[in-house]
mmCIF file of the C-alpha atoms, coordinates in Angstrom:
data_MODEL
# 
_entry.id   MODEL 
# 
loop_
_atom_site.group_PDB 
_atom_site.id 
_atom_site.type_symbol 
_atom_site.label_atom_id 
_atom_site.label_alt_id 
_atom_site.label_comp_id 
_atom_site.label_asym_id 
_atom_site.label_entity_id 
_atom_site.label_seq_id 
_atom_site.pdbx_PDB_ins_code 
_atom_site.Cartn_x 
_atom_site.Cartn_y 
_atom_site.Cartn_z 
_atom_site.occupancy 
_atom_site.B_iso_or_equiv 
_atom_site.pdbx_formal_charge 
_atom_site.auth_seq_id 
_atom_site.auth_comp_id 
_atom_site.auth_asym_id 
_atom_site.auth_atom_id 
_atom_site.pdbx_PDB_model_num 
ATOM 1   C CA . MET A 1 1   ? 0.000   0.000   0.000  1.00 0.00 ? 1   MET A CA 1 
ATOM 2   C CA . GLU A 1 2   ? 1.570   3.219   -1.102 1.00 0.00 ? 2   GLU A CA 1 
ATOM 3   C CA . SER A 1 3   ? 0.372   6.648   -0.123 1.00 0.00 ? 3   SER A CA 1 
ATOM 4   C CA . PRO A 1 4   ? 0.749   9.321   -2.777 1.00 0.00 ? 4   PRO A CA 1 
ATOM 5   C CA . PRO A 1 5   ? 3.796   11.385  -1.761 1.00 0.00 ? 5   PRO A CA 1 
ATOM 6   C CA . PHE A 1 6   ? 2.135   14.801  -1.652 1.00 0.00 ? 6   PHE A CA 1 
ATOM 7   C CA . THR A 1 7   ? -1.140  14.137  0.110  1.00 0.00 ? 7   THR A CA 1 
ATOM 8   C CA . ILE A 1 8   ? -1.878  15.453  3.563  1.00 0.00 ? 8   ILE A CA 1 
ATOM 9   C CA . GLU A 1 9   ? -2.220  11.843  4.705  1.00 0.00 ? 9   GLU A CA 1 
ATOM 10  C CA . ALA A 1 10  ? 1.365   11.097  3.678  1.00 0.00 ? 10  ALA A CA 1 
ATOM 11  C CA . GLN A 1 11  ? 2.598   13.964  5.858  1.00 0.00 ? 11  GLN A CA 1 
ATOM 12  C CA . ALA A 1 12  ? 0.643   13.154  9.020  1.00 0.00 ? 12  ALA A CA 1 
ATOM 13  C CA . TYR A 1 13  ? 3.072   10.697  10.615 1.00 0.00 ? 13  TYR A CA 1 
ATOM 14  C CA . ASP A 1 14  ? 5.987   13.134  10.482 1.00 0.00 ? 14  ASP A CA 1 
ATOM 15  C CA . ALA A 1 15  ? 3.819   15.997  11.717 1.00 0.00 ? 15  ALA A CA 1 
ATOM 16  C CA . LEU A 1 16  ? 2.131   14.121  14.552 1.00 0.00 ? 16  LEU A CA 1 
ATOM 17  C CA . GLY A 1 17  ? 4.766   11.640  15.682 1.00 0.00 ? 17  GLY A CA 1 
ATOM 18  C CA . ASP A 1 18  ? 4.652   7.968   16.477 1.00 0.00 ? 18  ASP A CA 1 
ATOM 19  C CA . GLN A 1 19  ? 3.355   8.306   20.044 1.00 0.00 ? 19  GLN A CA 1 
ATOM 20  C CA . LEU A 1 20  ? 0.175   10.044  18.932 1.00 0.00 ? 20  LEU A CA 1 
ATOM 21  C CA . PHE A 1 21  ? -0.709  7.056   16.756 1.00 0.00 ? 21  PHE A CA 1 
ATOM 22  C CA . ARG A 1 22  ? 0.006   4.646   19.626 1.00 0.00 ? 22  ARG A CA 1 
ATOM 23  C CA . ASP A 1 23  ? -2.186  6.769   21.905 1.00 0.00 ? 23  ASP A CA 1 
ATOM 24  C CA . LEU A 1 24  ? -4.953  6.971   19.289 1.00 0.00 ? 24  LEU A CA 1 
ATOM 25  C CA . VAL A 1 25  ? -5.077  3.201   18.881 1.00 0.00 ? 25  VAL A CA 1 
ATOM 26  C CA . ALA A 1 26  ? -4.988  2.639   22.654 1.00 0.00 ? 26  ALA A CA 1 
ATOM 27  C CA . ALA A 1 27  ? -7.888  5.080   23.119 1.00 0.00 ? 27  ALA A CA 1 
ATOM 28  C CA . PHE A 1 28  ? -9.868  3.355   20.380 1.00 0.00 ? 28  PHE A CA 1 
ATOM 29  C CA . TYR A 1 29  ? -9.297  -0.158  21.765 1.00 0.00 ? 29  TYR A CA 1 
ATOM 30  C CA . ARG A 1 30  ? -10.397 0.910   25.245 1.00 0.00 ? 30  ARG A CA 1 
ATOM 31  C CA . ARG A 1 31  ? -13.705 1.716   23.586 1.00 0.00 ? 31  ARG A CA 1 
ATOM 32  C CA . VAL A 1 32  ? -13.775 -1.569  21.673 1.00 0.00 ? 32  VAL A CA 1 
ATOM 33  C CA . ALA A 1 33  ? -13.270 -3.500  24.914 1.00 0.00 ? 33  ALA A CA 1 
ATOM 34  C CA . ALA A 1 34  ? -16.292 -1.753  26.447 1.00 0.00 ? 34  ALA A CA 1 
ATOM 35  C CA . ASP A 1 35  ? -18.604 -1.855  23.431 1.00 0.00 ? 35  ASP A CA 1 
ATOM 36  C CA . PRO A 1 36  ? -21.114 -4.745  23.399 1.00 0.00 ? 36  PRO A CA 1 
ATOM 37  C CA . LEU A 1 37  ? -21.525 -4.523  19.619 1.00 0.00 ? 37  LEU A CA 1 
ATOM 38  C CA . LEU A 1 38  ? -17.835 -4.356  18.678 1.00 0.00 ? 38  LEU A CA 1 
ATOM 39  C CA . LYS A 1 39  ? -16.157 -6.519  21.324 1.00 0.00 ? 39  LYS A CA 1 
ATOM 40  C CA . PRO A 1 40  ? -17.560 -9.856  20.024 1.00 0.00 ? 40  PRO A CA 1 
ATOM 41  C CA . MET A 1 41  ? -15.897 -9.209  16.629 1.00 0.00 ? 41  MET A CA 1 
ATOM 42  C CA . PHE A 1 42  ? -12.460 -9.040  18.227 1.00 0.00 ? 42  PHE A CA 1 
ATOM 43  C CA . PRO A 1 43  ? -10.328 -11.708 19.903 1.00 0.00 ? 43  PRO A CA 1 
ATOM 44  C CA . GLU A 1 44  ? -10.367 -11.871 23.696 1.00 0.00 ? 44  GLU A CA 1 
ATOM 45  C CA . ASP A 1 45  ? -6.793  -10.563 23.802 1.00 0.00 ? 45  ASP A CA 1 
ATOM 46  C CA . LEU A 1 46  ? -6.807  -7.260  21.917 1.00 0.00 ? 46  LEU A CA 1 
ATOM 47  C CA . GLU A 1 47  ? -3.033  -6.814  21.815 1.00 0.00 ? 47  GLU A CA 1 
ATOM 48  C CA . GLU A 1 48  ? -2.448  -8.198  18.313 1.00 0.00 ? 48  GLU A CA 1 
ATOM 49  C CA . SER A 1 49  ? -5.408  -6.248  16.920 1.00 0.00 ? 49  SER A CA 1 
ATOM 50  C CA . ARG A 1 50  ? -4.076  -3.052  18.514 1.00 0.00 ? 50  ARG A CA 1 
ATOM 51  C CA . GLU A 1 51  ? -0.638  -3.625  17.024 1.00 0.00 ? 51  GLU A CA 1 
ATOM 52  C CA . ARG A 1 52  ? -2.001  -4.350  13.542 1.00 0.00 ? 52  ARG A CA 1 
ATOM 53  C CA . GLN A 1 53  ? -4.166  -1.240  13.553 1.00 0.00 ? 53  GLN A CA 1 
ATOM 54  C CA . TYR A 1 54  ? -1.266  0.874   14.798 1.00 0.00 ? 54  TYR A CA 1 
ATOM 55  C CA . LEU A 1 55  ? 1.014   -0.465  12.051 1.00 0.00 ? 55  LEU A CA 1 
ATOM 56  C CA . PHE A 1 56  ? -1.659  0.057   9.410  1.00 0.00 ? 56  PHE A CA 1 
ATOM 57  C CA . LEU A 1 57  ? -2.373  3.619   10.510 1.00 0.00 ? 57  LEU A CA 1 
ATOM 58  C CA . ILE A 1 58  ? 1.238   4.736   10.663 1.00 0.00 ? 58  ILE A CA 1 
ATOM 59  C CA . GLN A 1 59  ? 1.810   3.294   7.189  1.00 0.00 ? 59  GLN A CA 1 
ATOM 60  C CA . TYR A 1 60  ? -1.310  4.905   5.733  1.00 0.00 ? 60  TYR A CA 1 
ATOM 61  C CA . PHE A 1 61  ? -0.430  8.239   7.273  1.00 0.00 ? 61  PHE A CA 1 
ATOM 62  C CA . GLY A 1 62  ? 3.120   8.326   5.908  1.00 0.00 ? 62  GLY A CA 1 
ATOM 63  C CA . GLY A 1 63  ? 5.142   6.331   8.423  1.00 0.00 ? 63  GLY A CA 1 
ATOM 64  C CA . PRO A 1 64  ? 7.133   3.115   8.143  1.00 0.00 ? 64  PRO A CA 1 
ATOM 65  C CA . ARG A 1 65  ? 5.796   0.361   5.874  1.00 0.00 ? 65  ARG A CA 1 
ATOM 66  C CA . THR A 1 66  ? 6.022   -2.268  8.586  1.00 0.00 ? 66  THR A CA 1 
ATOM 67  C CA . TYR A 1 67  ? 2.411   -3.358  8.118  1.00 0.00 ? 67  TYR A CA 1 
ATOM 68  C CA . SER A 1 68  ? 2.939   -4.347  4.466  1.00 0.00 ? 68  SER A CA 1 
ATOM 69  C CA . ASP A 1 69  ? 6.322   -5.882  5.230  1.00 0.00 ? 69  ASP A CA 1 
ATOM 70  C CA . ARG A 1 70  ? 4.742   -8.166  7.843  1.00 0.00 ? 70  ARG A CA 1 
ATOM 71  C CA . TYR A 1 71  ? 1.250   -8.812  6.516  1.00 0.00 ? 71  TYR A CA 1 
ATOM 72  C CA . GLY A 1 72  ? 1.250   -7.902  2.838  1.00 0.00 ? 72  GLY A CA 1 
ATOM 73  C CA . HIS A 1 73  ? -1.213  -5.565  1.169  1.00 0.00 ? 73  HIS A CA 1 
ATOM 74  C CA . PRO A 1 74  ? -3.795  -4.315  3.695  1.00 0.00 ? 74  PRO A CA 1 
ATOM 75  C CA . ARG A 1 75  ? -6.831  -5.534  1.686  1.00 0.00 ? 75  ARG A CA 1 
ATOM 76  C CA . LEU A 1 76  ? -9.044  -3.998  4.349  1.00 0.00 ? 76  LEU A CA 1 
ATOM 77  C CA . ARG A 1 77  ? -12.384 -4.988  2.857  1.00 0.00 ? 77  ARG A CA 1 
ATOM 78  C CA . MET A 1 78  ? -11.282 -8.601  2.407  1.00 0.00 ? 78  MET A CA 1 
ATOM 79  C CA . ARG A 1 79  ? -9.839  -8.803  5.937  1.00 0.00 ? 79  ARG A CA 1 
ATOM 80  C CA . HIS A 1 80  ? -13.052 -7.429  7.425  1.00 0.00 ? 80  HIS A CA 1 
ATOM 81  C CA . PHE A 1 81  ? -15.458 -9.481  5.319  1.00 0.00 ? 81  PHE A CA 1 
ATOM 82  C CA . PRO A 1 82  ? -15.811 -12.385 7.804  1.00 0.00 ? 82  PRO A CA 1 
ATOM 83  C CA . PHE A 1 83  ? -17.369 -9.963  10.305 1.00 0.00 ? 83  PHE A CA 1 
ATOM 84  C CA . PRO A 1 84  ? -20.977 -8.817  9.919  1.00 0.00 ? 84  PRO A CA 1 
ATOM 85  C CA . ILE A 1 85  ? -20.617 -5.071  9.500  1.00 0.00 ? 85  ILE A CA 1 
ATOM 86  C CA . GLY A 1 86  ? -23.882 -3.254  9.008  1.00 0.00 ? 86  GLY A CA 1 
ATOM 87  C CA . LEU A 1 87  ? -24.812 0.307   9.841  1.00 0.00 ? 87  LEU A CA 1 
ATOM 88  C CA . PRO A 1 88  ? -24.938 -0.255  13.641 1.00 0.00 ? 88  PRO A CA 1 
ATOM 89  C CA . GLU A 1 89  ? -21.450 -1.832  13.680 1.00 0.00 ? 89  GLU A CA 1 
ATOM 90  C CA . ARG A 1 90  ? -20.063 0.817   11.362 1.00 0.00 ? 90  ARG A CA 1 
ATOM 91  C CA . ASN A 1 91  ? -21.521 3.595   13.498 1.00 0.00 ? 91  ASN A CA 1 
ATOM 92  C CA . ALA A 1 92  ? -20.136 2.061   16.710 1.00 0.00 ? 92  ALA A CA 1 
ATOM 93  C CA . TRP A 1 93  ? -16.680 1.695   15.153 1.00 0.00 ? 93  TRP A CA 1 
ATOM 94  C CA . LEU A 1 94  ? -16.701 5.236   13.780 1.00 0.00 ? 94  LEU A CA 1 
ATOM 95  C CA . LYS A 1 95  ? -17.948 6.668   17.078 1.00 0.00 ? 95  LYS A CA 1 
ATOM 96  C CA . GLY A 1 96  ? -15.044 4.979   18.868 1.00 0.00 ? 96  GLY A CA 1 
ATOM 97  C CA . MET A 1 97  ? -12.501 6.346   16.402 1.00 0.00 ? 97  MET A CA 1 
ATOM 98  C CA . LEU A 1 98  ? -13.912 9.871   16.516 1.00 0.00 ? 98  LEU A CA 1 
ATOM 99  C CA . GLU A 1 99  ? -13.928 9.817   20.319 1.00 0.00 ? 99  GLU A CA 1 
ATOM 100 C CA . ALA A 1 100 ? -10.336 8.549   20.290 1.00 0.00 ? 100 ALA A CA 1 
ATOM 101 C CA . ILE A 1 101 ? -9.296  11.438  18.015 1.00 0.00 ? 101 ILE A CA 1 
ATOM 102 C CA . ASN A 1 102 ? -10.828 13.844  20.516 1.00 0.00 ? 102 ASN A CA 1 
ATOM 103 C CA . GLU A 1 103 ? -9.382  12.061  23.553 1.00 0.00 ? 103 GLU A CA 1 
ATOM 104 C CA . VAL A 1 104 ? -5.807  12.248  22.325 1.00 0.00 ? 104 VAL A CA 1 
ATOM 105 C CA . ALA A 1 105 ? -6.355  15.804  21.053 1.00 0.00 ? 105 ALA A CA 1 
ATOM 106 C CA . VAL A 1 106 ? -5.203  15.307  17.477 1.00 0.00 ? 106 VAL A CA 1 
ATOM 107 C CA . PRO A 1 107 ? -4.532  18.860  16.296 1.00 0.00 ? 107 PRO A CA 1 
ATOM 108 C CA . GLU A 1 108 ? -6.131  20.406  13.234 1.00 0.00 ? 108 GLU A CA 1 
ATOM 109 C CA . PRO A 1 109 ? -5.918  20.072  10.263 1.00 0.00 ? 109 PRO A CA 1 
ATOM 110 C CA . TRP A 1 110 ? -4.897  16.489  11.006 1.00 0.00 ? 110 TRP A CA 1 
ATOM 111 C CA . ALA A 1 111 ? -7.960  15.707  13.112 1.00 0.00 ? 111 ALA A CA 1 
ATOM 112 C CA . GLU A 1 112 ? -10.316 16.691  10.289 1.00 0.00 ? 112 GLU A CA 1 
ATOM 113 C CA . MET A 1 113 ? -8.256  14.708  7.780  1.00 0.00 ? 113 MET A CA 1 
ATOM 114 C CA . MET A 1 114 ? -8.499  11.643  10.046 1.00 0.00 ? 114 MET A CA 1 
ATOM 115 C CA . ARG A 1 115 ? -12.230 12.123  10.598 1.00 0.00 ? 115 ARG A CA 1 
ATOM 116 C CA . GLN A 1 116 ? -12.781 12.216  6.842  1.00 0.00 ? 116 GLN A CA 1 
ATOM 117 C CA . TYR A 1 117 ? -10.613 9.150   6.255  1.00 0.00 ? 117 TYR A CA 1 
ATOM 118 C CA . PHE A 1 118 ? -12.319 7.096   8.983  1.00 0.00 ? 118 PHE A CA 1 
ATOM 119 C CA . GLU A 1 119 ? -15.747 8.149   7.720  1.00 0.00 ? 119 GLU A CA 1 
ATOM 120 C CA . ARG A 1 120 ? -14.903 6.863   4.215  1.00 0.00 ? 120 ARG A CA 1 
ATOM 121 C CA . ALA A 1 121 ? -13.154 3.737   5.446  1.00 0.00 ? 121 ALA A CA 1 
ATOM 122 C CA . SER A 1 122 ? -15.985 2.784   7.774  1.00 0.00 ? 122 SER A CA 1 
ATOM 123 C CA . ILE A 1 123 ? -18.496 2.957   4.933  1.00 0.00 ? 123 ILE A CA 1 
ATOM 124 C CA . ALA A 1 124 ? -16.248 0.837   2.722  1.00 0.00 ? 124 ALA A CA 1 
ATOM 125 C CA . MET A 1 125 ? -16.087 -1.925  5.356  1.00 0.00 ? 125 MET A CA 1 
ATOM 126 C CA . MET A 1 126 ? -19.858 -2.383  5.473  1.00 0.00 ? 126 MET A CA 1 
ATOM 127 C CA . ASN A 1 127 ? -20.927 -5.776  4.111  1.00 0.00 ? 127 ASN A CA 1 
ATOM 128 C CA . ARG A 1 128 ? -24.488 -6.163  5.423  1.00 0.00 ? 128 ARG A CA 1 
# 
C-alpha cells in the first residue's frame, strides 16, 4: 500500500509523531473493549489487533511500511469481510474512532483529515 507522496495523509506521521498514533489506537481499543456490539468481533486478547491497527495507521499516514512488510497488502475490505458489519457496527466503530481522536487531542488540520478518512473507510467496510 503506497500513499501518494504529496497528500496530507502522507505527511501526518511526520507531523504528529509515532506516540500520537500509539495513543490513538490505545484510546480506540479501550472503547472496543467496552462496546457490546464491537467486542464480540475481536479476539479476547486485543493486543495483536491493537498492534495491527497501529502499524496500518502509521503506514497509511506516511510512516514506516512495517504493516505491508509483515502482513502484505492491507486488503481492508477482504480482511473485514468475515465480520458482519452493518450500519450499527459501522456507526459504533466510527464513534469509537472519533472519540479517540478527541481524547488524544489530534490537532487540526490532522484531526479533520483523520475524521474524513475514517468516515470513508468505515463505509467501505460495510458488508451487510
